[in-house]
Tab-separated table of C-alpha atoms in Angstrom:
chain	number	residue	atom	x	y	z
Z	382	MET	CA	-10.826	18.646	-12.921
Z	383	SER	CA	-10.618	20.318	-9.509
Z	384	SER	CA	-8.736	18.634	-6.679
Z	385	SER	CA	-11.979	18.063	-4.749
Z	386	GLN	CA	-13.343	15.871	-7.567
Z	387	ARG	CA	-10.607	13.210	-7.583
Z	388	SER	CA	-12.180	9.782	-7.215
Z	389	VAL	CA	-8.937	7.801	-6.875
Z	390	SER	CA	-5.711	8.624	-5.073
Z	391	ILE	CA	-2.471	6.834	-5.940
Z	392	VAL	CA	-0.062	6.811	-2.982
Z	393	VAL	CA	3.616	6.106	-3.630
Z	394	PRO	CA	6.003	5.916	-0.636
Z	395	VAL	CA	9.603	6.669	-1.650
Z	396	ARG	CA	13.022	7.105	-0.110
Z	397	ASN	CA	15.971	7.987	-2.358
Z	398	GLU	CA	14.310	7.008	-5.653
Z	399	ALA	CA	15.154	10.097	-7.742
Z	400	ASP	CA	15.861	8.218	-10.981
Z	401	ASN	CA	12.620	6.239	-10.748
Z	402	ILE	CA	10.259	9.209	-10.294
Z	403	ALA	CA	9.581	10.337	-13.879
Z	404	PRO	CA	9.314	6.848	-15.484
Z	405	LEU	CA	6.844	5.636	-12.860
Z	406	ILE	CA	4.631	8.717	-13.092
Z	407	ALA	CA	4.468	8.277	-16.876
Z	408	GLU	CA	3.394	4.647	-16.411
Z	409	ILE	CA	0.711	5.594	-13.867
Z	410	ASP	CA	-0.660	8.122	-16.349
Z	411	ALA	CA	-0.690	5.540	-19.140
Z	412	ALA	CA	-2.619	3.096	-16.940
Z	413	LEU	CA	-5.231	5.498	-15.544
Z	414	ASP	CA	-5.749	8.373	-17.989
Z	415	GLY	CA	-9.321	8.460	-19.281
Z	416	ARG	CA	-10.563	5.871	-16.771
Z	417	TRP	CA	-10.640	7.748	-13.454
Z	418	ALA	CA	-10.175	11.251	-12.137
Z	419	TYR	CA	-7.053	10.680	-10.070
Z	420	GLU	CA	-4.286	12.294	-8.090
Z	421	ILE	CA	-0.792	10.965	-7.426
Z	422	ILE	CA	0.601	11.502	-3.939
Z	423	TYR	CA	4.305	10.844	-3.458
Z	424	VAL	CA	5.313	10.542	0.178
Z	425	ASN	CA	8.975	11.480	0.319
Z	426	ASP	CA	10.146	9.540	3.368
Z	427	GLY	CA	13.167	11.606	4.361
Z	428	SER	CA	15.066	11.222	1.071
Z	429	THR	CA	18.623	12.536	0.978
Z	430	ASP	CA	19.029	12.415	-2.814
Z	431	ALA	CA	17.284	14.486	-5.509
Z	432	THR	CA	13.880	12.824	-5.052
Z	433	GLY	CA	12.278	16.023	-3.710
Z	434	GLU	CA	13.699	18.183	-6.481
Z	435	ARG	CA	12.583	15.779	-9.231
Z	436	LEU	CA	9.057	15.757	-7.832
Z	437	ALA	CA	8.975	19.547	-7.478
Z	438	SER	CA	10.025	19.939	-11.113
Z	439	ILE	CA	7.289	17.625	-12.398
Z	440	MET	CA	4.695	19.272	-10.128
Z	441	GLN	CA	5.196	22.535	-12.030
Z	442	GLN	CA	3.885	20.818	-15.176
Z	443	ARG	CA	0.749	19.169	-13.751
Z	444	ASN	CA	-1.957	19.769	-11.162
Z	445	ASN	CA	-2.652	16.214	-10.025
Z	446	LEU	CA	0.763	15.452	-8.495
Z	447	ARG	CA	1.356	16.154	-4.811
Z	448	GLN	CA	4.407	15.657	-2.607
Z	449	LEU	CA	4.344	15.050	1.126
Z	450	ARG	CA	7.688	15.051	2.912
Z	451	HIS	CA	8.753	13.417	6.155
Z	452	ALA	CA	11.510	15.452	7.799
Z	453	LYS	CA	13.285	12.163	8.502
Z	454	SER	CA	12.588	8.612	7.423
Z	455	ALA	CA	9.712	7.044	9.362
Z	456	GLY	CA	9.321	3.817	7.373
Z	457	GLN	CA	6.984	2.471	4.724
Z	458	SER	CA	3.886	2.057	6.908
Z	459	ALA	CA	4.146	5.640	8.150
Z	460	ALA	CA	4.591	6.887	4.586
Z	461	VAL	CA	1.529	5.009	3.365
Z	462	ARG	CA	-0.521	6.323	6.282
Z	463	SER	CA	0.548	9.921	5.619
Z	464	GLY	CA	-0.523	9.539	1.998
Z	465	VAL	CA	-3.889	7.977	2.837
Z	466	ARG	CA	-4.701	10.652	5.412
Z	467	ALA	CA	-3.993	13.360	2.821
Z	468	ALA	CA	-5.819	11.563	-0.013
Z	469	ARG	CA	-8.893	13.165	-1.592
Z	470	GLY	CA	-10.134	10.021	-3.329
Z	471	ALA	CA	-12.590	7.564	-1.780
Z	472	ILE	CA	-10.439	4.738	-3.169
Z	473	VAL	CA	-6.696	4.692	-2.570
Z	474	ALA	CA	-4.220	2.548	-4.496
Z	475	THR	CA	-0.612	2.052	-3.462
Z	476	LEU	CA	2.527	0.874	-5.203
Z	477	ASP	CA	6.221	0.910	-4.417
Z	478	GLY	CA	8.315	3.698	-5.888
Z	479	ASP	CA	11.174	1.562	-7.207
Z	480	GLY	CA	9.446	0.447	-10.411
Z	481	GLN	CA	9.083	-3.235	-9.470
Z	482	ASN	CA	5.302	-2.803	-9.192
Z	483	ASN	CA	3.841	-2.337	-12.678
Z	484	PRO	CA	1.126	0.380	-12.722
Z	485	ALA	CA	-0.608	-1.507	-15.558
Z	486	PHE	CA	-2.273	-3.606	-12.830
Z	487	LEU	CA	-3.770	-0.598	-11.018
Z	488	PRO	CA	-7.021	-0.593	-13.051
Z	489	ASP	CA	-7.785	-4.220	-12.123
Z	490	LEU	CA	-7.194	-3.502	-8.434
Z	491	ILE	CA	-9.303	-0.334	-8.403
Z	492	ALA	CA	-12.117	-1.994	-10.357
Z	493	ALA	CA	-12.165	-4.915	-7.893
Z	494	VAL	CA	-12.845	-2.501	-5.025
Z	495	GLU	CA	-15.468	-0.586	-7.006
Z	496	LYS	CA	-17.269	-3.801	-7.958
Z	497	SER	CA	-18.728	-4.547	-4.524
Z	498	PRO	CA	-19.253	-2.495	-1.354
Z	499	ARG	CA	-18.230	-5.600	0.622
Z	500	VAL	CA	-14.717	-5.558	-0.819
Z	501	GLY	CA	-12.527	-3.434	1.419
Z	502	LEU	CA	-9.169	-4.337	-0.121
Z	503	ALA	CA	-7.837	-5.636	-3.441
Z	504	ALA	CA	-4.372	-7.112	-2.934
Z	505	GLY	CA	-1.798	-7.775	-5.620
Z	506	GLN	CA	-0.267	-11.263	-5.531
Z	507	ARG	CA	3.118	-11.426	-7.205
Z	508	VAL	CA	4.049	-14.037	-9.781
Z	509	GLY	CA	7.485	-14.264	-11.385
Z	510	ARG	CA	9.278	-12.581	-8.460
Z	511	LYS	CA	12.392	-10.644	-9.535
Z	512	ASP	CA	13.991	-10.444	-6.081
Z	513	THR	CA	17.103	-12.386	-5.095
Z	514	GLY	CA	16.751	-16.014	-4.068
Z	515	PHE	CA	17.353	-15.102	-0.426
Z	516	LYS	CA	14.614	-12.460	-0.415
Z	517	LYS	CA	12.173	-14.877	-2.040
Z	518	PHE	CA	13.065	-17.537	0.538
Z	519	GLN	CA	12.561	-15.017	3.325
Z	520	SER	CA	9.185	-13.938	1.961
Z	521	ARG	CA	8.073	-17.561	1.578
Z	522	ILE	CA	8.810	-18.274	5.251
Z	523	ALA	CA	7.249	-15.022	6.468
Z	524	ASN	CA	4.091	-15.516	4.401
Z	525	GLY	CA	3.795	-19.137	5.505
Z	526	VAL	CA	4.123	-18.332	9.201
Z	527	ARG	CA	1.765	-15.371	8.948
Z	528	GLY	CA	-0.849	-17.332	7.023
Z	529	SER	CA	-0.818	-20.268	9.442
Z	530	ILE	CA	-1.291	-18.003	12.473
Z	531	LEU	CA	-3.694	-15.394	11.103
Z	532	ASN	CA	-5.497	-17.567	8.527
Z	533	ASP	CA	-5.892	-14.496	6.336
Z	534	GLY	CA	-6.119	-16.433	3.053
Z	535	THR	CA	-3.349	-14.363	1.454
Z	536	ARG	CA	-0.239	-15.913	-0.055
Z	537	ASP	CA	1.660	-12.615	-0.496
Z	538	THR	CA	1.145	-9.587	1.752
Z	539	GLY	CA	4.441	-7.984	0.744
Z	540	CYS	CA	3.290	-6.768	-2.678
Z	541	GLY	CA	3.035	-2.976	-2.734
Z	542	LEU	CA	0.227	-3.037	-5.311
Z	543	LYS	CA	-3.019	-2.660	-3.366
Z	544	ALA	CA	-6.286	-0.745	-3.599
Z	545	PHE	CA	-8.670	-0.120	-0.717
Z	546	ARG	CA	-11.431	2.108	0.566
Z	547	ARG	CA	-9.918	5.092	2.321
Z	548	ASP	CA	-12.465	5.023	5.133
Z	549	VAL	CA	-11.774	1.336	5.801
Z	550	PHE	CA	-8.017	1.921	6.024
Z	551	LEU	CA	-8.533	4.761	8.486
Z	552	MET	CA	-10.567	2.428	10.740
Z	553	LEU	CA	-7.565	0.171	11.244
Z	554	PRO	CA	-5.314	0.355	14.311
Z	555	TYR	CA	-2.050	1.950	13.248
Z	556	PHE	CA	1.377	0.503	14.034
Z	557	ASP	CA	4.728	0.308	12.287
Z	558	GLY	CA	4.449	-2.615	9.869
Z	559	LEU	CA	0.710	-2.198	9.282
Z	560	HIS	CA	1.094	-2.505	5.503
Z	561	ARG	CA	2.148	-6.179	5.862
Z	562	PHE	CA	-1.059	-7.124	7.691
Z	563	LEU	CA	-3.732	-5.290	5.729
Z	564	PRO	CA	-5.666	-8.409	4.584
Z	565	ALA	CA	-6.032	-9.764	8.132
Z	566	LEU	CA	-7.003	-6.386	9.570
Z	567	VAL	CA	-9.482	-5.562	6.797
Z	568	ARG	CA	-11.125	-8.974	7.327
Z	569	ARG	CA	-11.258	-8.130	11.030
Z	570	GLU	CA	-13.505	-5.168	10.137
Z	571	GLY	CA	-15.905	-7.496	8.294
Z	572	TYR	CA	-14.853	-6.743	4.709
Z	573	GLU	CA	-13.908	-9.137	1.920
Z	574	ILE	CA	-10.548	-9.248	0.131
Z	575	ALA	CA	-10.158	-9.472	-3.647
Z	576	TYR	CA	-6.950	-10.848	-5.144
Z	577	VAL	CA	-5.278	-9.878	-8.409
Z	578	ASP	CA	-2.235	-11.692	-9.812
Z	579	VAL	CA	0.445	-9.194	-10.812
Z	580	ILE	CA	3.719	-9.725	-12.622
Z	581	ASP	CA	6.801	-8.606	-10.750
Z	582	ARG	CA	9.706	-6.962	-12.559
Z	583	PRO	CA	13.188	-5.640	-11.718
Z	584	ARG	CA	13.468	-2.160	-10.219
Z	585	HIS	CA	14.334	0.597	-12.713
Z	586	SER	CA	17.450	1.735	-10.839
Z	587	GLY	CA	18.981	2.046	-7.389
Z	588	VAL	CA	18.839	-0.349	-4.441
Z	589	SER	CA	16.212	-1.386	-1.906
Z	590	ASN	CA	15.674	1.204	0.819
Z	591	TYR	CA	13.424	-0.753	3.155
Z	592	GLY	CA	15.781	-3.496	4.353
Z	593	PHE	CA	15.408	-7.215	4.834
Z	594	PHE	CA	15.169	-7.190	8.632
Z	595	ASP	CA	12.104	-4.992	8.134
Z	596	ARG	CA	10.580	-7.901	6.172
Z	597	LEU	CA	10.882	-10.760	8.641
Z	598	TRP	CA	12.382	-10.599	12.114
Z	599	ILE	CA	10.837	-7.327	13.271
Z	600	GLY	CA	7.494	-8.660	12.021
Z	601	ILE	CA	7.404	-11.436	14.630
Z	602	LEU	CA	6.175	-9.116	17.407
Z	603	ASP	CA	3.762	-7.473	14.969
Z	604	LEU	CA	2.363	-10.907	14.115
Z	605	ALA	CA	1.665	-11.632	17.768
Z	606	GLY	CA	-0.007	-8.241	18.147
Z	607	VAL	CA	-2.269	-8.706	15.123
Z	608	TRP	CA	-3.240	-12.199	16.332
Z	609	TRP	CA	-4.256	-10.611	19.653
Z	610	LEU	CA	-6.246	-7.859	17.916
Z	611	ILE	CA	-8.189	-10.392	15.856
Z	612	ARG	CA	-9.005	-12.533	18.888
Z	613	ARG	CA	-10.198	-9.494	20.853
Z	614	LYS	CA	-12.493	-8.156	18.109
Z	615	LYS	CA	-16.184	-8.117	18.912
Z	616	PRO	CA	-18.906	-7.786	16.268
Z	617	THR	CA	-19.357	-4.216	15.089
Z	618	PRO	CA	-22.616	-2.856	16.563
Z	619	ASP	CA	-25.468	-2.002	14.192
Z	620	VAL	CA	-25.964	1.641	15.129
Z	621	THR	CA	-29.038	3.759	14.396
Z	622	GLU	CA	-29.801	7.232	15.642
Z	623	VAL	CA	-33.090	7.610	17.539
Z	624	LYS	CA	-34.750	10.897	16.729
Z	625	ALA	CA	-37.326	12.687	18.858
């Protein structure tokens, strides 16, 4: 199928995940083959290991794998945004590149967005977290504070497994840390959120590349900014063109 006919784009932000590339691509294929015409976009966020070379090798064997490269690391939100802007599918699904997000849940997320035009985002909600106790404690506090202030109805915004309408994502104001506030911002645009329970698992190999301060303390200013954006939102005008 030609690149212009892809209906779903899978965006995977990665930094120094060379050993996780091939296993994850195989799992994405197993989950999606025969169900959607899809492309896989890896956003190589300034990797200094063999991530780029592994992707280039696999790209020679298939026509639905693309690699975007940041000259230097710009962070997870920037990587996701680069992938969405380049995506050819009307629906975009994301997952982390470390193998903790199981691609077997992608079909449920994509189907939830396809089911209703009012659903702008389907968000994975992790059960059976495989992170350390400290990371789980940190996430619990961050999610609790965020939920009480934004009232976004989401218990877990940190899960990388998500699916959304590309045009809705591109409506959103961009800032570093955007990926943690997608439910609140998609609701701000008047869309509904669907939730899918997903089972967490240990990463295939390597160590976390987006550190723990990125998960909590830096997010405090972002939280205040998103609260302000929501309060300042006015109803979207119903626009019609008047023809002569």
